[in-house]
XYZ file of C-alpha atoms in Angstrom:
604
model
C 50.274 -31.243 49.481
C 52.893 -28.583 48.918
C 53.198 -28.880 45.003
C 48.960 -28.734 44.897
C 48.944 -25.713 46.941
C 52.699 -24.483 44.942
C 50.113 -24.774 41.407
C 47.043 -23.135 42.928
C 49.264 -19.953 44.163
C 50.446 -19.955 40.747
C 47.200 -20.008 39.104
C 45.759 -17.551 41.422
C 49.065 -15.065 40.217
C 48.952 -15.664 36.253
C 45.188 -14.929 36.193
C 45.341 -11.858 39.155
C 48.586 -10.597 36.771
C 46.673 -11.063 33.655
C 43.365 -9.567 34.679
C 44.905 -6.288 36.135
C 47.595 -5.799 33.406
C 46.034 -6.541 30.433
C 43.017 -4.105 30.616
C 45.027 -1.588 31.526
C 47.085 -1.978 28.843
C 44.264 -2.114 26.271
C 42.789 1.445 28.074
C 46.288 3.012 27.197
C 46.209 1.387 23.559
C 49.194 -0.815 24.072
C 47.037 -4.166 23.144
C 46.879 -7.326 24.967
C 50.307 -8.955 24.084
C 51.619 -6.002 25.542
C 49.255 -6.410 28.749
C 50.395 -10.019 28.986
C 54.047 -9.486 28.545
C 53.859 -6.998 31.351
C 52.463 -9.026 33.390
C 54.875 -11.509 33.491
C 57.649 -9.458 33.703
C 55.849 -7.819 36.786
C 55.254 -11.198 38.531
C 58.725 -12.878 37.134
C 61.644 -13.200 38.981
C 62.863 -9.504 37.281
C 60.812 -7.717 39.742
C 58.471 -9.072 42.238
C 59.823 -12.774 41.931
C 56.230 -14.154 42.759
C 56.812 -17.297 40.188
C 60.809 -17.785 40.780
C 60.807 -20.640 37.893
C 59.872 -19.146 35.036
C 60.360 -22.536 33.023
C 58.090 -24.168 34.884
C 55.068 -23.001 33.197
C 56.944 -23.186 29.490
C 55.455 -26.021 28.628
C 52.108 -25.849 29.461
C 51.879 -22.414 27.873
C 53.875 -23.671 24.378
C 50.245 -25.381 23.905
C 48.796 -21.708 23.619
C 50.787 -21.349 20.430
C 49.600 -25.536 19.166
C 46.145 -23.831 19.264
C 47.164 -20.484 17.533
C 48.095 -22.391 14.818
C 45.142 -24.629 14.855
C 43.362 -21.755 14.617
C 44.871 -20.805 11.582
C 44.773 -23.574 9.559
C 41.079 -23.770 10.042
C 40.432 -20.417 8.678
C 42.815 -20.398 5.644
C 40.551 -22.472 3.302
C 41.701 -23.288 -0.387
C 38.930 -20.655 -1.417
C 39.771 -17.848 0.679
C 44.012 -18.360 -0.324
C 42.552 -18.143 -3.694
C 41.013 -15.027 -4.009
C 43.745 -13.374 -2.629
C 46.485 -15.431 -3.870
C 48.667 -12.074 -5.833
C 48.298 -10.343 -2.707
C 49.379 -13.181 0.555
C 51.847 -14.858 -2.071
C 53.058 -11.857 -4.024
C 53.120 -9.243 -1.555
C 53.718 -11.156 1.256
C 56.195 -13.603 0.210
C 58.209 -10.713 -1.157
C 58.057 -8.636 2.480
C 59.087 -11.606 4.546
C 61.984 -12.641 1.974
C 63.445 -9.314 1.479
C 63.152 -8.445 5.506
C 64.227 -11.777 6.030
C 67.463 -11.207 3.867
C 68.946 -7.826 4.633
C 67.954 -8.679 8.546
C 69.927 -11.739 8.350
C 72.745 -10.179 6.108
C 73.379 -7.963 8.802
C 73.422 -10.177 11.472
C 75.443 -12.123 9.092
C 78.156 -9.641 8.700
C 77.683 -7.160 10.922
C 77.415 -8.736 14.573
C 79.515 -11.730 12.887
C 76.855 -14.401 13.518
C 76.869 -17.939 11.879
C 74.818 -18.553 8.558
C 72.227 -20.979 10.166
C 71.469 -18.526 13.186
C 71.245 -15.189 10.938
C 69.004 -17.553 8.711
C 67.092 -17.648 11.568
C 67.110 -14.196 13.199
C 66.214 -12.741 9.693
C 63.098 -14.820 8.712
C 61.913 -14.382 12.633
C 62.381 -10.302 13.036
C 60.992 -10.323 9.566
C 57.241 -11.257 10.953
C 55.187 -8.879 12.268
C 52.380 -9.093 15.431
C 49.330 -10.268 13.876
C 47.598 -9.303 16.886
C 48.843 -5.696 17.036
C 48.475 -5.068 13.348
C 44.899 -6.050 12.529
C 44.127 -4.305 16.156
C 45.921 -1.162 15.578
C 43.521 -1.015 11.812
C 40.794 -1.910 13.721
C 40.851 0.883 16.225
C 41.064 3.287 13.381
C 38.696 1.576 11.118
C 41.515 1.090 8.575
C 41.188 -2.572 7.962
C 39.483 -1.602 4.558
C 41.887 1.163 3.518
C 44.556 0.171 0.514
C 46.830 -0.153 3.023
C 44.832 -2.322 5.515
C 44.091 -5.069 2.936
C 47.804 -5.125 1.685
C 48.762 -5.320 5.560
C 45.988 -7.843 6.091
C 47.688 -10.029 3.492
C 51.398 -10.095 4.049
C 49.988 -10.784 7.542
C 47.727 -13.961 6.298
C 51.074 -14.660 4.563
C 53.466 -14.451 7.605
C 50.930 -16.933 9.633
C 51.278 -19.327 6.474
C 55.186 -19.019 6.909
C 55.848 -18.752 10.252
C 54.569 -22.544 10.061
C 57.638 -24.000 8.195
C 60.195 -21.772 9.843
C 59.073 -22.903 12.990
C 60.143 -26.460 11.624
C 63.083 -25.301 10.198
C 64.474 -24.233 13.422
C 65.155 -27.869 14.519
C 66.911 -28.393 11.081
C 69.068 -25.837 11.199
C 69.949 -26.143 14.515
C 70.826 -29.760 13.584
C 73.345 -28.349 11.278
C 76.243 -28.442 13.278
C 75.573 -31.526 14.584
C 77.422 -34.882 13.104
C 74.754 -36.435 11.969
C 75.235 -39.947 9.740
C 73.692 -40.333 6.481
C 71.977 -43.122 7.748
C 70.657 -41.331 10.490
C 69.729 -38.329 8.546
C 67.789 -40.632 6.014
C 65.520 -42.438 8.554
C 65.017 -38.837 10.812
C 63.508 -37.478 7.477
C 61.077 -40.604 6.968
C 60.141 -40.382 10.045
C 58.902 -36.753 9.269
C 57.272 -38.101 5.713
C 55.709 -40.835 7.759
C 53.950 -38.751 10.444
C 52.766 -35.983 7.914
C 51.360 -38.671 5.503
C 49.532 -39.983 9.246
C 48.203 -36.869 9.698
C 46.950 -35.727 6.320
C 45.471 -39.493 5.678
C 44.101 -39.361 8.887
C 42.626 -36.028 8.399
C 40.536 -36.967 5.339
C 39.480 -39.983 5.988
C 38.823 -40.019 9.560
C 38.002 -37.178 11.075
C 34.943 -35.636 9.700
C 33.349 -39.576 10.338
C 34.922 -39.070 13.992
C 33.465 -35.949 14.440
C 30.055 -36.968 12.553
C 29.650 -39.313 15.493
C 30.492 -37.624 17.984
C 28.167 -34.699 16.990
C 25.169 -36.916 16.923
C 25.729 -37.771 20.969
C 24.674 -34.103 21.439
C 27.027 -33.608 24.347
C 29.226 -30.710 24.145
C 31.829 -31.687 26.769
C 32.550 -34.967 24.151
C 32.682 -32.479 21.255
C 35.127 -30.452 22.864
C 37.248 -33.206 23.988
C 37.803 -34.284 20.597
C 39.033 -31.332 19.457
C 41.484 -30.961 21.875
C 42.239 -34.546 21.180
C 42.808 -34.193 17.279
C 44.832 -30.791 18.087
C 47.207 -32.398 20.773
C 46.911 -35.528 19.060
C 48.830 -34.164 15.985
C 51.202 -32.134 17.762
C 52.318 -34.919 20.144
C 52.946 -36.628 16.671
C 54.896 -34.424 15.479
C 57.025 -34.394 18.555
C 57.668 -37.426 18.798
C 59.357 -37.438 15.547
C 61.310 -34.211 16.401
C 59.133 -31.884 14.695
C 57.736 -28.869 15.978
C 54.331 -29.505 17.636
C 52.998 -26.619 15.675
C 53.377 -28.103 12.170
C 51.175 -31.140 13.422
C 48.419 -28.656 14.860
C 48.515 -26.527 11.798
C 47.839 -29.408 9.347
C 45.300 -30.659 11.363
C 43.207 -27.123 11.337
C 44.020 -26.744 7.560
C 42.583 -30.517 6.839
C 39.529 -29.320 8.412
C 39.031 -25.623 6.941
C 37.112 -26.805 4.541
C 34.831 -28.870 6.783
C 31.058 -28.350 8.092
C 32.529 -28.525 12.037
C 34.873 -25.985 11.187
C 32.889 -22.690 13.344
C 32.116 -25.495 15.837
C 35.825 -26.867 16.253
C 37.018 -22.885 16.259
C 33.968 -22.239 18.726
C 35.156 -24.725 21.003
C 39.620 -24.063 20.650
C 38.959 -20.599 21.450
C 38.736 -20.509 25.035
C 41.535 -22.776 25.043
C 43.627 -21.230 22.625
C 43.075 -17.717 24.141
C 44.179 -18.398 28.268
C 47.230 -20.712 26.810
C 48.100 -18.058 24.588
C 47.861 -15.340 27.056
C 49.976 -17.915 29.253
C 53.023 -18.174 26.409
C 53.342 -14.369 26.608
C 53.253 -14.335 30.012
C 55.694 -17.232 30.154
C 58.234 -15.005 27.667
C 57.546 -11.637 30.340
C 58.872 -13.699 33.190
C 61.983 -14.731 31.046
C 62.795 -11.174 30.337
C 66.228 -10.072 31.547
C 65.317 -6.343 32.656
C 68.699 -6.323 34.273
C 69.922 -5.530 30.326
C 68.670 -3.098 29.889
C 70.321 -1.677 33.091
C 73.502 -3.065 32.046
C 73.705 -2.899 28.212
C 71.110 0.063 27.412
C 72.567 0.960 24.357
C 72.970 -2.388 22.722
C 69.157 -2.905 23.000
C 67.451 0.335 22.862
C 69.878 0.529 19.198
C 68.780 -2.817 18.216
C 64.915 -1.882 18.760
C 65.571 1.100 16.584
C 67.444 -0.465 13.976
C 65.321 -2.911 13.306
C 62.016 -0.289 13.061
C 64.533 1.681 10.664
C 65.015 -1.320 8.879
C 61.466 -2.891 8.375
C 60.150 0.851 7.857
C 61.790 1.658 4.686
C 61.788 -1.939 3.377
C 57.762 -2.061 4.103
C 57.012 1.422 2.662
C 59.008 0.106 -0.833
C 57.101 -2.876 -0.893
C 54.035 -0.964 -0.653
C 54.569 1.382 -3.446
C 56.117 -0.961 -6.071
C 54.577 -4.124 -5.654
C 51.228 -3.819 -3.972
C 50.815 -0.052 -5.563
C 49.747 2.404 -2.718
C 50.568 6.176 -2.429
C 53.316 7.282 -0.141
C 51.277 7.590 2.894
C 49.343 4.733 2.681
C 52.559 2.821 2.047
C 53.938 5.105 5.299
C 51.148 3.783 7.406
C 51.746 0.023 6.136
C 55.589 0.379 7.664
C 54.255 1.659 10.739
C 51.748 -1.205 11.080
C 54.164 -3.995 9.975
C 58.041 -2.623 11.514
C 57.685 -4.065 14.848
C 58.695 -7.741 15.735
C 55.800 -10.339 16.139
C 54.449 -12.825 18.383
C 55.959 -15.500 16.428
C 59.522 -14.076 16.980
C 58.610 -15.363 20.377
C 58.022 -18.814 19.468
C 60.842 -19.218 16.668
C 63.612 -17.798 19.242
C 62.560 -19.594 22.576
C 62.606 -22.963 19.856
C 66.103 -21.854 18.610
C 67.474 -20.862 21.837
C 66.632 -24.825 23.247
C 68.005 -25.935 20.064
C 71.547 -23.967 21.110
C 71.344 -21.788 17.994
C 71.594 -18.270 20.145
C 73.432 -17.826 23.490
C 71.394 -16.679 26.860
C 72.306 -13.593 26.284
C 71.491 -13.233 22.183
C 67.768 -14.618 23.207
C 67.331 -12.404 26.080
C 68.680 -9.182 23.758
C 65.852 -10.402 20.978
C 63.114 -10.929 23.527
C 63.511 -7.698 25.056
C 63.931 -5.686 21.590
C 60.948 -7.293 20.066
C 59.268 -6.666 23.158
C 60.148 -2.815 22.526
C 59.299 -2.538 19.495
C 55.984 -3.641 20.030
C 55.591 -0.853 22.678
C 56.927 1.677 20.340
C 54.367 0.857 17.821
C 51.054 2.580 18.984
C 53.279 5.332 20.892
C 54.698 5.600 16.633
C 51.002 5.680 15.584
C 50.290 8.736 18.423
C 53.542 10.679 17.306
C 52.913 10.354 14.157
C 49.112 10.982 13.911
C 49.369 15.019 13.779
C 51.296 14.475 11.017
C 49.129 12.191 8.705
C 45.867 13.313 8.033
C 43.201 11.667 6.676
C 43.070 12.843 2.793
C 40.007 12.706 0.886
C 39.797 9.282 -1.159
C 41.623 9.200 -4.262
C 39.518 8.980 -7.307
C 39.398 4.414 -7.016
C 38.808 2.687 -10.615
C 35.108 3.349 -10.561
C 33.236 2.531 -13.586
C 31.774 5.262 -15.730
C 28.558 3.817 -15.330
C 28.423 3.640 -12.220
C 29.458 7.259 -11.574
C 27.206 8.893 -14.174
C 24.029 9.367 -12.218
C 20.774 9.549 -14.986
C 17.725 9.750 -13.396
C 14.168 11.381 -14.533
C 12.618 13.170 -12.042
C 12.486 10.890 -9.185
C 10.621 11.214 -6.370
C 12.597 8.899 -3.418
C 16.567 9.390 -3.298
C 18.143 6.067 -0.895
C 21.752 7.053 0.450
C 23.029 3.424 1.147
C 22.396 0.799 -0.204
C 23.317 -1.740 3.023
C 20.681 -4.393 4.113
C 18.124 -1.757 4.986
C 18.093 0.516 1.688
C 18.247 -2.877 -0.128
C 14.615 -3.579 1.131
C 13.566 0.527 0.829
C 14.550 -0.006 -3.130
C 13.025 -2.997 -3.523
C 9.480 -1.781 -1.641
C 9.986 1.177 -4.305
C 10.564 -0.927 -7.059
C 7.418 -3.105 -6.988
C 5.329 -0.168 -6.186
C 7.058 1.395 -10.004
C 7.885 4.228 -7.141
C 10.734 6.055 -9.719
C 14.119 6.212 -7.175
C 17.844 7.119 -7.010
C 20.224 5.540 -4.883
C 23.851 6.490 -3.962
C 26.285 4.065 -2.082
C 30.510 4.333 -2.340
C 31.131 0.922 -2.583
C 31.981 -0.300 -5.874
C 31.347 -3.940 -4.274
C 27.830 -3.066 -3.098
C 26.823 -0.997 -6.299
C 27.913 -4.636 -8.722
C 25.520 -6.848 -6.430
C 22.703 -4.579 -6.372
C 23.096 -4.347 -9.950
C 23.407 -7.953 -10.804
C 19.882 -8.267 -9.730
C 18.658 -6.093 -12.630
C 18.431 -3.061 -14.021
C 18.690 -0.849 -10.455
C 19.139 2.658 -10.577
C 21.915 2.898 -7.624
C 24.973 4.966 -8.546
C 28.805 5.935 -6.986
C 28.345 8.856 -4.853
C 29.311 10.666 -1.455
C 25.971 12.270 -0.058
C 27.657 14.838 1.711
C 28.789 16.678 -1.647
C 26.385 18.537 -2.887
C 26.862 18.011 -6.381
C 26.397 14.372 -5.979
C 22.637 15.563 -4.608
C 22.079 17.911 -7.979
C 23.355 15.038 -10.403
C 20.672 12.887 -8.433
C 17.914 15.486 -8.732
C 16.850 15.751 -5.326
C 15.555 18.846 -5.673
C 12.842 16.964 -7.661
C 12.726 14.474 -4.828
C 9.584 14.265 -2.283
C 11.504 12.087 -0.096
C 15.106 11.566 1.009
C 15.967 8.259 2.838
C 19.102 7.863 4.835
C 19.851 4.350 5.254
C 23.535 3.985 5.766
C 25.181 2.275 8.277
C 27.646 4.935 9.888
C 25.802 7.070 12.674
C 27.723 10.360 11.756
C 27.493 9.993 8.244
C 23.542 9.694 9.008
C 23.652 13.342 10.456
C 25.590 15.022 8.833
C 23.778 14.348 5.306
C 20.630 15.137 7.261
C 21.746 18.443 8.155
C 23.414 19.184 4.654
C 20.133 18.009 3.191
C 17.660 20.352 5.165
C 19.965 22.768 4.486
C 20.327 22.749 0.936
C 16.234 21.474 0.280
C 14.781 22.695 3.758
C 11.464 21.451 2.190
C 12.168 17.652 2.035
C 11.103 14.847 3.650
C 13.793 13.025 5.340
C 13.240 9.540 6.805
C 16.940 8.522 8.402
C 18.464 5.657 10.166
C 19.050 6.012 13.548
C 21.538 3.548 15.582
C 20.172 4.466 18.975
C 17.731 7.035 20.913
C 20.436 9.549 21.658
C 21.162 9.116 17.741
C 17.176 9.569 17.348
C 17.462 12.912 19.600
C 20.035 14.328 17.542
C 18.146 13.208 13.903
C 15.113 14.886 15.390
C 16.967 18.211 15.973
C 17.786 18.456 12.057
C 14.421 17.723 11.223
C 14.911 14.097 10.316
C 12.036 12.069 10.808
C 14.419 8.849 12.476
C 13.569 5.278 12.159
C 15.747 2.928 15.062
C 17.295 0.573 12.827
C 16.416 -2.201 15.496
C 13.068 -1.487 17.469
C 10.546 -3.332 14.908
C 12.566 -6.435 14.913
C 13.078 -6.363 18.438
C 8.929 -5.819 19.249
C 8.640 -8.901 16.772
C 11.186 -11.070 18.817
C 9.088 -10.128 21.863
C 5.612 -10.867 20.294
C 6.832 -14.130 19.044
C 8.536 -14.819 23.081
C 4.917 -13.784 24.618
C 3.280 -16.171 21.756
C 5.225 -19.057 23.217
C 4.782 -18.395 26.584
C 1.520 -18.566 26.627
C -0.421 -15.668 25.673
C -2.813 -15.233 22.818
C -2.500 -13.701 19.320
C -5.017 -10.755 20.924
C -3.228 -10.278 24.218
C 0.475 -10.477 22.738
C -0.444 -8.133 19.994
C -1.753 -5.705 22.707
C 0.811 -6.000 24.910
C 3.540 -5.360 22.053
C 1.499 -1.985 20.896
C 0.739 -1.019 24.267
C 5.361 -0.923 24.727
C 5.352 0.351 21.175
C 3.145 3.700 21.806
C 4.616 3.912 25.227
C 8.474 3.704 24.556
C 7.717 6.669 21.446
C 5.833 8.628 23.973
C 9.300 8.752 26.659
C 11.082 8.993 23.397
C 9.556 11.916 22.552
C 9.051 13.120 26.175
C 13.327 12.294 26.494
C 13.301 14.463 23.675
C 13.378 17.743 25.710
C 16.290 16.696 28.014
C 18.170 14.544 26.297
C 21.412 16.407 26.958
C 20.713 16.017 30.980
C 22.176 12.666 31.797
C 20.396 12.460 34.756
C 17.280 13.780 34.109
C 17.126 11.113 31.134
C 17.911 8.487 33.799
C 15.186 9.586 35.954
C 12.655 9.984 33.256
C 13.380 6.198 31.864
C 13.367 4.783 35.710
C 9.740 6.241 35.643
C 8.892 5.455 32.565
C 9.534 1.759 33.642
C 7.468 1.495 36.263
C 4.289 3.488 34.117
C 5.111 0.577 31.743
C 4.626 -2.049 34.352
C 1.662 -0.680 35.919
C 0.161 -0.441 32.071
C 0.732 -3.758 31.932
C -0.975 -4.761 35.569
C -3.746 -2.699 34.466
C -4.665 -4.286 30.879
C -3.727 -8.127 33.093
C -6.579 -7.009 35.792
C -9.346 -6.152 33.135
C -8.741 -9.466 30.680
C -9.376 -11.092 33.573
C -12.172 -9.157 34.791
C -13.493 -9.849 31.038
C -13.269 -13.505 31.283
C -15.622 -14.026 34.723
C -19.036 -14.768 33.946
């Protein structure tokens, strides 16, 4: 029983390593590759030697990046490539080729490297980490910015071509390798063969497959065949000495476009997400710390060249080909100049394949590694520096941002899901209105519904609020989504028109407290919907249309009454605490009561 107990100890170490590094990684901003690579290098043989053979895992976390790319091919569907076609296949194609060729020209002639491995190390140090770029926007709420869309797509784009370099790797590898015509020929219909397998395959038999196996109802059967079509397809494409990846990918991509697509992703994700988390750990343990020891120089340069490299390169790509200003183009180099997760998998396949030396790979793995720990520590250096400018006048239309109105007597800022329904309340009551939104996307849809008076314009500037006549107003509803935003054009409002009605959206009761203070009359955006869900659970339980209606208004007056009652110490944390723990059990004995006296009403 040694080798059971040998693979429970090791479980028991990748999952202890993972859930202590990774959170703590994520609390200091580094991001969960980070966490993961940490965590291996902590439990590798590097440092605490708790897993001493670091290849023993390899495999088994090499799925983790099958699934990735799975993943991926289900959600790039023909549509969504389409719409942004000039951005992934402009933009994009031009960052990875240009990175890819002055990387690789200088590992070319520089550090005196052969064609078909500087081929390699360009195209690989030219990606970027998916994972810390779109997380890094996130955090800052960037993802919509000029530069988060044109870092969103050369991202997309990279994912798209990470897909053949990974099974290019083999070929060039292959290169110096005496290889018969013959040989050659029947290797590459081999290839043909198992592609044509798998795309056949994919339309013809899957979606019946999965049609079938849907009706049965049971989810462990659903989930199997997933995993079956994604290993499936990557143990074909091993077997003809393509990467497993490729297989995987075409597989999600034949089914992006299918009705089990949220399903198939749904049930991959678990998967996908501990096997991925696995790989980087996998890649940690193989780190040779000892380098950087021994040759600090060589790799500490190398991290920094290639951020000085990328850098440049991505803030000239910004500004001539996808347009952006010199800080947005800035920010774009600082998302994109690290290495990426798929340097990972493209240099651990070229290292088996004998295209870099031990030392070469374990050089790369710890500079990409670096890099990617430089990037948010960049972001914090760096953040003094860049401040958030006002938005640049975007192509608005002039009819959008000339605001007519006669005398009306509601003005809606935002135009979201819940000043849709305000406006159209107003509208069939011929209630005369104004509303302001800044997105040129939300403006066109409201508008393509007829002739709806909702304009470009900030709320907070007050000439936005004279060009929409509020002092003629009687009301002023605040209805977008963005808590701040909320209070601060409730406060610039009272203060400008301190005679106005103002009815505001309000994300939560501390948000309520704080609408309340500016003389906002706040309206939680989810307590009505909420009492609804719980009349329609009471319904189905059992009670009746009386009783559940009852119960429901008998919360409703009592929640506004602690509301209002929290009101007067909402900035005491504790008292708050104490006033909701009594306020629950008032509610309960409420309840008890109005329970006794129905029943008392029913005996004869």
């Amino acid at each position: 029983m040694p080798h059971e107990g040998s693979l429970l100890q090791a479980a028991v170490v990748f999952l202890f390593a993972a859930v202590l590094a990774v959170p703590l990684a994520k609390r200091l901003q580094l991001g969960s590759v980070l966490g993961y690579l940490f965590a291996g290098v902590i439990i590798g043989p590097s440092v605490l030697g708790l897993i001493g053979n670091p290849e023993s895992v390899s495999h088994i976390s090499e799925l983790g990046v099958v699934l990735l790319l799975f993943i991926i091919g289900l959600e790039l569907s023909p549509k969504r490539l389409w719409v942004m076609r000039k951005a992934v296949f402009g933009v994009g194609m031009l960052q990875v080729l240009l990175c890819g060729v002055v990387i690789g020209g200088i590992a070319l002639l520089a550090f005196d490297q052969p064609l078909n491995t500087a081929i390699v190390l360009g195209l690989g140090l030219a990606l970027s980490s998916t994972a810390f770029g779109l997380q890094s926007l996130a955090e800052r709420k960037e993802l919509n910015s000029p530069h988060g869309r044109t870092a969103f797509a050369i991202l997309l784009f990279q994912d798209i071509a990470a897909i053949p370099l990974i099974a290019l790797v083999p070929v060039l590898a292959g290169a110096n390798q005496d290889l018969a015509p013959g040989a050659s020929l029947t290797h590459a219909l081999e290839v043909v063969g198992s592609i044509a397998i798998v795309v056949i395959g994919g339309r013809y038999l899957l979606r019946p497959v999965f049609r079938i196996v849907a009706r049965t109802k049971i989810q462990e059967v659903s989930t199997a065949t997933a995993l079956l079509v994604v290993i499936g397809t990557a143990w074909l494409m091993e077997l003809v000495g393509v990467s497993m990846a490729l297989g995987a990918f075409l597989a999600g991509l034949l089914l992006a476009d299918s009705e089990y697509r949220h399903e198939l992703e749904a049930q991959i994700e678990p998967f996908k997400g501990l096997l991925l988390g696995l790989f980087f750990i996998s890649v940690g343990m193989g780190a040779n710390l000892s380098l950087l020891l021994s040759a600090p120089v060589t790799v500490l340069g190398l991290t920094l060249l290639l951020i000085a490299l990328k850098l440049p390169l991505l803030m000239f790509i910004g500004r001539m080909a996808a347009g952006l200003e010199r800080q947005s183009a800035f920010q774009l180099g600082l998302v994109l100049a690290a290495g990426g997760e798929f340097a990972f998998v493209v240099f651990k396949l070229g290292s088996s394949n004998g295209l870099f030396e031990p030392r070469v790979y374990d050089i790369l793995v710890l500079t990409i590694t670096l890099s990617m720990a430089m990037t948010p520590l960049l972001f914090m250096a760096v953040a003094r520096w860049i401040k958030p400018r006002p938005k640049a006048a975007s192509p608005v239309p002039e009819e959008y941002s000339e605001i007519h109105s006669d005398n009306p007597r509601v003005v809606i800022a935002g135009m979201g899901r819940m000043g849709q329904i305000v406006a159209r309340i107003l509208r069939a009551q011929q209630i005369p209105f104004v509303a302001l939104d800044m997105s040129v996307e939300t403006i066109e849809f409201t508008r393509s519904f007829g002739n709806v008076p909702v304009f470009y314009g900030d709320p907070l500037r007050p000439e936005i609020l004279r060009a929409a006549r509020v002092q003629d107003a009687e009301f002023f509803v605040i209805a977008t989504d963005d808590p701040d935003t909320n209070i601060k054009t409730a406060e610039l409002v009272r203060k400008l028109y301190p005679h106005m009605k103002i009815i505001a959206r309000a994300r939560n009761r501390q948000h309520v407290h704080r609408l309340i203070d500016v003389g906002a009359h706040a309206v939680r955006e989810t307590f009505h919907s909420s009492l609804e869900m719980g009349r329609q659970t009471l319904l189905g339980l059992g009670l009746s249309e009386s009783q559940a209606q009852a119960r429901i208004q008998r919360f409703k007056c009592h929640d506004e009454a602690v509301l209002a009652e929290q009101h007067k110490v909402y900035d005491d944390a504790a008292k708050v605490l104490q006033t909701a723990r009594e306020a629950r059990k008032e509610l309960e004995q409420l309840f008890e009561t109005d329970r006794l006296e129905e029943q008392a009403a029913l005996k004869p």
